[in-house]
PDB file of C-alpha atoms in Angstrom:
ATOM      1  CA  MET A1392       0.262  64.287 -22.294  1.00 90.00           C
ATOM      2  CA  ASP A1393      -1.330  60.786 -21.471  1.00 94.00           C
ATOM      3  CA  LYS A1394      -5.067  60.061 -23.117  1.00 97.00           C
ATOM      4  CA  LYS A1395      -7.288  59.707 -19.577  1.00 97.00           C
ATOM      5  CA  THR A1396      -5.733  63.668 -18.686  1.00 97.00           C
ATOM      6  CA  LYS A1397      -6.862  64.730 -21.806  1.00 97.00           C
ATOM      7  CA  ILE A1398      -9.961  63.331 -20.981  1.00 98.00           C
ATOM      8  CA  GLN A1399     -10.437  64.821 -17.603  1.00 98.00           C
ATOM      9  CA  GLY A1400      -9.460  68.211 -18.900  1.00 98.00           C
ATOM     10  CA  ILE A1401     -12.102  68.072 -22.143  1.00 98.00           C
ATOM     11  CA  ARG A1402     -14.311  66.499 -19.506  1.00 98.00           C
ATOM     12  CA  GLU A1403     -13.970  69.806 -17.039  1.00 98.00           C
ATOM     13  CA  ILE A1404     -14.390  72.321 -20.106  1.00 98.00           C
ATOM     14  CA  PHE A1405     -17.462  70.229 -21.947  1.00 98.00           C
ATOM     15  CA  ASP A1406     -19.378  69.668 -18.503  1.00 98.00           C
ATOM     16  CA  THR A1407     -19.397  73.386 -18.151  1.00 97.00           C
ATOM     17  CA  ILE A1408     -20.580  74.814 -22.074  1.00 97.00           C
ATOM     18  CA  TYR A1409     -22.421  71.445 -22.515  1.00 97.00           C
ATOM     19  CA  LYS A1410     -23.608  70.828 -19.164  1.00 94.00           C
ATOM     20  CA  ASP A1411     -27.045  69.777 -20.819  1.00 93.00           C
ATOM     21  CA  ALA A1412     -25.826  67.928 -23.261  1.00 95.00           C
ATOM     22  CA  THR A1413     -28.653  64.769 -24.063  1.00 95.00           C
ATOM     23  CA  CYS A1414     -30.432  62.680 -26.934  1.00 96.00           C
ATOM     24  CA  THR A1415     -32.007  65.376 -29.675  1.00 95.00           C
ATOM     25  CA  LEU A1416     -34.055  62.404 -30.609  1.00 97.00           C
ATOM     26  CA  HIS A1417     -37.561  62.825 -28.504  1.00 97.00           C
ATOM     27  CA  TYR A1418     -38.425  60.105 -26.816  1.00 98.00           C
ATOM     28  CA  GLU A1419     -40.675  58.598 -23.839  1.00 97.00           C
ATOM     29  CA  THR A1420     -39.939  54.605 -24.099  1.00 98.00           C
ATOM     30  CA  PRO A1421     -37.011  52.509 -24.215  1.00 98.00           C
ATOM     31  CA  PHE A1422     -38.985  51.066 -26.975  1.00 98.00           C
ATOM     32  CA  GLN A1423     -39.413  54.233 -28.369  1.00 98.00           C
ATOM     33  CA  LEU A1424     -35.808  55.204 -28.308  1.00 98.00           C
ATOM     34  CA  LEU A1425     -34.799  52.415 -29.684  1.00 98.00           C
ATOM     35  CA  VAL A1426     -37.685  52.723 -32.802  1.00 98.00           C
ATOM     36  CA  ALA A1427     -35.908  56.308 -33.141  1.00 98.00           C
ATOM     37  CA  THR A1428     -32.820  55.654 -33.141  1.00 97.00           C
ATOM     38  CA  GLN A1429     -33.312  52.861 -36.034  1.00 97.00           C
ATOM     39  CA  LEU A1430     -35.120  55.776 -37.855  1.00 98.00           C
ATOM     40  CA  ALA A1431     -32.395  57.966 -37.536  1.00 96.00           C
ATOM     41  CA  ALA A1432     -29.752  56.422 -39.037  1.00 94.00           C
ATOM     42  CA  GLN A1433     -28.513  58.400 -42.438  1.00 93.00           C
ATOM     43  CA  CYS A1434     -31.211  60.758 -41.302  1.00 95.00           C
ATOM     44  CA  THR A1435     -31.279  64.261 -39.278  1.00 94.00           C
ATOM     45  CA  ASP A1436     -32.808  63.646 -35.573  1.00 96.00           C
ATOM     46  CA  ALA A1437     -35.141  66.315 -36.700  1.00 97.00           C
ATOM     47  CA  ARG A1438     -36.270  64.647 -39.363  1.00 98.00           C
ATOM     48  CA  VAL A1439     -37.112  61.463 -36.796  1.00 98.00           C
ATOM     49  CA  ASN A1440     -38.581  64.051 -34.504  1.00 98.00           C
ATOM     50  CA  ILE A1441     -41.166  65.006 -37.565  1.00 98.00           C
ATOM     51  CA  VAL A1442     -41.923  61.477 -37.920  1.00 98.00           C
ATOM     52  CA  ALA A1443     -41.696  60.232 -34.952  1.00 98.00           C
ATOM     53  CA  PRO A1444     -45.586  61.182 -32.994  1.00 98.00           C
ATOM     54  CA  ALA A1445     -47.657  59.826 -35.998  1.00 98.00           C
ATOM     55  CA  LEU A1446     -45.426  56.361 -36.314  1.00 98.00           C
ATOM     56  CA  PHE A1447     -45.755  55.805 -32.600  1.00 98.00           C
ATOM     57  CA  ALA A1448     -49.730  57.154 -32.730  1.00 98.00           C
ATOM     58  CA  LYS A1449     -50.223  54.358 -34.934  1.00 98.00           C
ATOM     59  CA  TYR A1450     -47.759  51.868 -33.653  1.00 98.00           C
ATOM     60  CA  PRO A1451     -47.725  52.374 -29.976  1.00 97.00           C
ATOM     61  CA  ASP A1452     -45.609  49.427 -28.737  1.00 98.00           C
ATOM     62  CA  PRO A1453     -43.408  46.091 -30.176  1.00 98.00           C
ATOM     63  CA  GLU A1454     -46.758  44.355 -30.824  1.00 98.00           C
ATOM     64  CA  ALA A1455     -48.091  47.100 -32.967  1.00 98.00           C
ATOM     65  CA  PHE A1456     -45.167  47.138 -35.292  1.00 98.00           C
ATOM     66  CA  ALA A1457     -45.036  43.389 -35.216  1.00 98.00           C
ATOM     67  CA  GLY A1458     -48.769  43.557 -36.214  1.00 98.00           C
ATOM     68  CA  ALA A1459     -47.795  46.062 -39.294  1.00 98.00           C
ATOM     69  CA  ASP A1460     -49.214  46.633 -42.639  1.00 98.00           C
ATOM     70  CA  ILE A1461     -45.504  46.766 -44.309  1.00 98.00           C
ATOM     71  CA  LEU A1462     -46.389  48.836 -46.898  1.00 98.00           C
ATOM     72  CA  GLU A1463     -48.356  51.681 -44.478  1.00 98.00           C
ATOM     73  CA  LEU A1464     -45.129  51.144 -42.374  1.00 98.00           C
ATOM     74  CA  GLU A1465     -42.687  52.558 -45.382  1.00 98.00           C
ATOM     75  CA  GLU A1466     -44.878  55.251 -46.228  1.00 98.00           C
ATOM     76  CA  MET A1467     -45.275  56.666 -42.389  1.00 98.00           C
ATOM     77  CA  ILE A1468     -41.097  56.900 -42.109  1.00 98.00           C
ATOM     78  CA  ARG A1469     -40.615  57.056 -45.916  1.00 98.00           C
ATOM     79  CA  SER A1470     -38.448  60.669 -45.233  1.00 98.00           C
ATOM     80  CA  THR A1471     -36.303  59.000 -42.782  1.00 98.00           C
ATOM     81  CA  GLY A1472     -34.734  57.487 -45.984  1.00 97.00           C
ATOM     82  CA  PHE A1473     -33.933  53.547 -46.473  1.00 98.00           C
ATOM     83  CA  PHE A1474     -36.928  53.198 -46.006  1.00 98.00           C
ATOM     84  CA  ARG A1475     -38.097  49.761 -47.274  1.00 98.00           C
ATOM     85  CA  ASN A1476     -35.143  48.343 -45.398  1.00 98.00           C
ATOM     86  CA  LYS A1477     -35.908  50.290 -42.345  1.00 98.00           C
ATOM     87  CA  ALA A1478     -39.674  49.148 -42.211  1.00 98.00           C
ATOM     88  CA  ARG A1479     -38.429  45.346 -42.140  1.00 98.00           C
ATOM     89  CA  ASN A1480     -36.171  45.452 -39.248  1.00 98.00           C
ATOM     90  CA  LEU A1481     -38.536  47.529 -37.170  1.00 98.00           C
ATOM     91  CA  LYS A1482     -41.478  44.609 -38.104  1.00 98.00           C
ATOM     92  CA  ALA A1483     -38.614  42.014 -37.704  1.00 98.00           C
ATOM     93  CA  CYS A1484     -37.766  43.737 -34.312  1.00 98.00           C
ATOM     94  CA  GLY A1485     -41.378  44.048 -33.126  1.00 98.00           C
ATOM     95  CA  GLU A1486     -42.179  40.796 -33.647  1.00 98.00           C
ATOM     96  CA  ALA A1487     -38.265  39.195 -31.983  1.00 98.00           C
ATOM     97  CA  LEU A1488     -39.444  41.687 -28.894  1.00 98.00           C
ATOM     98  CA  CYS A1489     -42.365  40.094 -28.364  1.00 98.00           C
ATOM     99  CA  VAL A1490     -41.216  36.463 -28.932  1.00 98.00           C
ATOM    100  CA  ARG A1491     -38.226  36.448 -27.130  1.00 98.00           C
ATOM    101  CA  HIS A1492     -39.053  39.227 -24.107  1.00 98.00           C
ATOM    102  CA  GLY A1493     -42.561  39.561 -23.841  1.00 98.00           C
ATOM    103  CA  GLY A1494     -42.712  42.842 -25.512  1.00 98.00           C
ATOM    104  CA  VAL A1495     -40.418  44.760 -23.659  1.00 98.00           C
ATOM    105  CA  VAL A1496     -36.752  45.903 -24.488  1.00 98.00           C
ATOM    106  CA  PRO A1497     -33.787  44.015 -23.149  1.00 98.00           C
ATOM    107  CA  ASP A1498     -31.177  46.057 -21.156  1.00 98.00           C
ATOM    108  CA  THR A1499     -28.255  44.070 -22.218  1.00 98.00           C
ATOM    109  CA  MET A1500     -25.532  44.816 -25.061  1.00 98.00           C
ATOM    110  CA  GLU A1501     -25.971  41.265 -25.922  1.00 98.00           C
ATOM    111  CA  GLU A1502     -29.911  40.689 -26.767  1.00 98.00           C
ATOM    112  CA  LEU A1503     -30.106  44.140 -28.242  1.00 98.00           C
ATOM    113  CA  LEU A1504     -27.558  43.361 -30.819  1.00 98.00           C
ATOM    114  CA  ALA A1505     -29.314  39.999 -31.501  1.00 98.00           C
ATOM    115  CA  LEU A1506     -32.253  42.441 -32.654  1.00 98.00           C
ATOM    116  CA  PRO A1507     -32.962  42.986 -36.107  1.00 98.00           C
ATOM    117  CA  GLY A1508     -31.397  46.754 -37.362  1.00 96.00           C
ATOM    118  CA  VAL A1509     -29.591  46.944 -33.604  1.00 98.00           C
ATOM    119  CA  GLY A1510     -26.292  47.597 -34.223  1.00 97.00           C
ATOM    120  CA  ARG A1511     -23.680  48.728 -31.669  1.00 97.00           C
ATOM    121  CA  LYS A1512     -24.322  52.273 -31.671  1.00 96.00           C
ATOM    122  CA  THR A1513     -28.234  52.294 -31.423  1.00 97.00           C
ATOM    123  CA  ALA A1514     -27.043  49.497 -28.672  1.00 98.00           C
ATOM    124  CA  ASN A1515     -25.253  51.838 -26.734  1.00 98.00           C
ATOM    125  CA  LEU A1516     -27.342  54.346 -26.786  1.00 97.00           C
ATOM    126  CA  VAL A1517     -30.594  52.698 -25.234  1.00 98.00           C
ATOM    127  CA  LEU A1518     -28.261  51.457 -23.045  1.00 98.00           C
ATOM    128  CA  GLY A1519     -27.153  55.183 -21.948  1.00 97.00           C
ATOM    129  CA  ASP A1520     -30.387  57.060 -22.458  1.00 97.00           C
ATOM    130  CA  ALA A1521     -32.945  54.514 -21.709  1.00 97.00           C
ATOM    131  CA  PHE A1522     -31.476  52.240 -18.800  1.00 98.00           C
ATOM    132  CA  GLY A1523     -28.663  54.391 -17.515  1.00 96.00           C
ATOM    133  CA  LYS A1524     -25.413  51.826 -18.243  1.00 97.00           C
ATOM    134  CA  PRO A1525     -22.299  53.055 -19.318  1.00 95.00           C
ATOM    135  CA  GLY A1526     -21.926  53.035 -23.314  1.00 93.00           C
ATOM    136  CA  ILE A1527     -19.413  55.009 -26.307  1.00 97.00           C
ATOM    137  CA  VAL A1528     -21.826  55.868 -29.028  1.00 97.00           C
ATOM    138  CA  VAL A1529     -19.869  56.439 -32.256  1.00 97.00           C
ATOM    139  CA  ASP A1530     -21.385  58.729 -34.930  1.00 94.00           C
ATOM    140  CA  THR A1531     -19.602  60.795 -37.358  1.00 93.00           C
ATOM    141  CA  HIS A1532     -19.162  63.560 -35.376  1.00 95.00           C
ATOM    142  CA  ALA A1533     -17.546  61.613 -31.904  1.00 96.00           C
ATOM    143  CA  GLY A1534     -15.378  59.499 -34.482  1.00 97.00           C
ATOM    144  CA  ARG A1535     -14.092  62.724 -36.008  1.00 97.00           C
ATOM    145  CA  ILE A1536     -13.421  64.870 -33.217  1.00 97.00           C
ATOM    146  CA  ALA A1537     -11.706  61.583 -31.335  1.00 97.00           C
ATOM    147  CA  ARG A1538      -9.344  61.350 -33.777  1.00 97.00           C
ATOM    148  CA  ARG A1539      -8.950  64.938 -34.057  1.00 96.00           C
ATOM    149  CA  LEU A1540      -8.355  64.591 -30.346  1.00 97.00           C
ATOM    150  CA  GLY A1541      -5.272  62.343 -30.506  1.00 96.00           C
ATOM    151  CA  LEU A1542      -7.460  59.798 -28.497  1.00 97.00           C
ATOM    152  CA  THR A1543      -7.787  57.261 -31.920  1.00 97.00           C
ATOM    153  CA  LYS A1544      -6.093  56.071 -35.132  1.00 97.00           C
ATOM    154  CA  ASN A1545      -9.031  53.716 -36.442  1.00 98.00           C
ATOM    155  CA  GLN A1546     -11.959  54.747 -39.033  1.00 97.00           C
ATOM    156  CA  ASN A1547     -14.000  51.765 -37.486  1.00 97.00           C
ATOM    157  CA  PRO A1548     -16.153  52.892 -35.494  1.00 97.00           C
ATOM    158  CA  THR A1549     -16.190  50.048 -33.283  1.00 97.00           C
ATOM    159  CA  LYS A1550     -12.669  50.053 -33.001  1.00 98.00           C
ATOM    160  CA  VAL A1551     -13.477  53.638 -32.407  1.00 98.00           C
ATOM    161  CA  GLU A1552     -15.502  52.323 -29.712  1.00 98.00           C
ATOM    162  CA  PHE A1553     -13.176  50.214 -27.492  1.00 98.00           C
ATOM    163  CA  ASP A1554     -10.537  52.999 -28.074  1.00 98.00           C
ATOM    164  CA  LEU A1555     -12.581  55.203 -26.054  1.00 98.00           C
ATOM    165  CA  LEU A1556     -13.910  52.699 -23.479  1.00 97.00           C
ATOM    166  CA  LYS A1557     -10.439  52.426 -22.418  1.00 97.00           C
ATOM    167  CA  ILE A1558      -9.807  55.941 -21.173  1.00 98.00           C
ATOM    168  CA  VAL A1559     -13.021  57.120 -20.528  1.00 98.00           C
ATOM    169  CA  PRO A1560     -14.866  56.662 -17.322  1.00 98.00           C
ATOM    170  CA  LYS A1561     -17.303  54.784 -17.231  1.00 97.00           C
ATOM    171  CA  GLU A1562     -19.617  57.523 -15.196  1.00 97.00           C
ATOM    172  CA  TYR A1563     -18.858  59.692 -17.932  1.00 97.00           C
ATOM    173  CA  GLN A1564     -19.591  57.644 -21.270  1.00 97.00           C
ATOM    174  CA  SER A1565     -23.300  58.622 -22.087  1.00 96.00           C
ATOM    175  CA  ARG A1566     -22.795  62.324 -21.281  1.00 97.00           C
ATOM    176  CA  PHE A1567     -19.708  62.494 -23.173  1.00 98.00           C
ATOM    177  CA  CYS A1568     -20.710  61.066 -26.542  1.00 96.00           C
ATOM    178  CA  HIS A1569     -24.051  63.363 -26.411  1.00 97.00           C
ATOM    179  CA  GLN A1570     -21.495  66.553 -25.407  1.00 97.00           C
ATOM    180  CA  LEU A1571     -19.373  65.516 -28.733  1.00 97.00           C
ATOM    181  CA  VAL A1572     -22.569  65.299 -30.830  1.00 95.00           C
ATOM    182  CA  MET A1573     -22.614  69.101 -29.948  1.00 96.00           C
ATOM    183  CA  HIS A1574     -19.396  70.472 -30.053  1.00 98.00           C
ATOM    184  CA  GLY A1575     -19.334  68.621 -33.752  1.00 96.00           C
ATOM    185  CA  ARG A1576     -22.624  70.184 -34.917  1.00 94.00           C
ATOM    186  CA  GLU A1577     -21.189  73.946 -33.255  1.00 95.00           C
ATOM    187  CA  VAL A1578     -17.561  74.121 -33.829  1.00 97.00           C
ATOM    188  CA  CYS A1579     -16.088  71.391 -35.250  1.00 97.00           C
ATOM    189  CA  ARG A1580     -17.458  69.808 -38.253  1.00 96.00           C
ATOM    190  CA  ALA A1581     -16.008  67.948 -40.835  1.00 95.00           C
ATOM    191  CA  MET A1582     -15.750  71.204 -42.936  1.00 94.00           C
ATOM    192  CA  SER A1583     -14.165  74.284 -42.069  1.00 94.00           C
ATOM    193  CA  PRO A1584     -13.955  73.786 -38.076  1.00 96.00           C
ATOM    194  CA  LYS A1585     -14.017  76.585 -36.057  1.00 96.00           C
ATOM    195  CA  CYS A1586     -11.077  75.882 -34.813  1.00 96.00           C
ATOM    196  CA  GLU A1587     -10.125  79.784 -33.806  1.00 96.00           C
ATOM    197  CA  ASN A1588     -13.091  79.336 -31.120  1.00 95.00           C
ATOM    198  CA  CYS A1589     -12.561  76.029 -30.139  1.00 97.00           C
ATOM    199  CA  PRO A1590     -12.778  75.534 -26.430  1.00 97.00           C
ATOM    200  CA  ILE A1591     -10.845  72.511 -26.261  1.00 98.00           C
ATOM    201  CA  ALA A1592      -7.855  73.073 -29.080  1.00 96.00           C
ATOM    202  CA  ALA A1593      -5.521  72.530 -26.473  1.00 96.00           C
ATOM    203  CA  TYR A1594      -6.513  69.177 -26.308  1.00 96.00           C
ATOM    204  CA  CYS A1595      -6.278  69.268 -30.422  1.00 95.00           C
ATOM    205  CA  ASN A1596      -4.068  67.260 -31.841  1.00 89.00           C
ATOM    206  CA  ASP A1597      -5.382  69.000 -34.945  1.00 81.00           C
ATOM    207  CA  VAL A1598      -4.190  71.856 -34.536  1.00 65.00           C
ATOM    208  CA  SER A1599      -1.321  71.626 -32.584  1.00 49.00           C
ATOM    209  CA  LYS A1600       0.232  70.315 -35.670  1.00 46.00           C
ATOM    210  CA  GLY A1601      -0.536  73.962 -37.139  1.00 39.00           C
TER     211      GLY A1601
END
């Protein structure tokens, strides 16, 4: 079975069982999603969602982050881990948005990647969820499941992203990534995956190998 056919089969199943799959980070604006995604690095979305309301109440826009006291910002996001580096990047990101983009989050990959603290994973999530543009978000779930399904052999997230871009239809890319996250949390876990209950086991290379 070729990979595009495999994706189509998986899509039909996922669109039934994970039809409501969306980003689990809470946000109201593209900027809030940009900040929340940076905070989610090496941290759970649930923890970020706990921290975010107070954070955005104090720092509602790029201008506020640009003018933030770095020690106060660090303290507010301490529980998300790597708080010093994240605080430095968020302050610098706010400054860059103000200087380069008039305080507005850009909607192109090139411009997003030029912002402090923004990598391809963050940029793709913002493009897909805030702006409705195609993009493959490769987190640990997406990378792991893509390898198990035989959709890629790569470990590097960027290489996995480009492998998936070749076979996943543009209009399905963002939703597919959210579905992979749900599938990874509920069934295809890193340790002790529930292969016997997997709805897409027929498409899995790991299962077919016995």
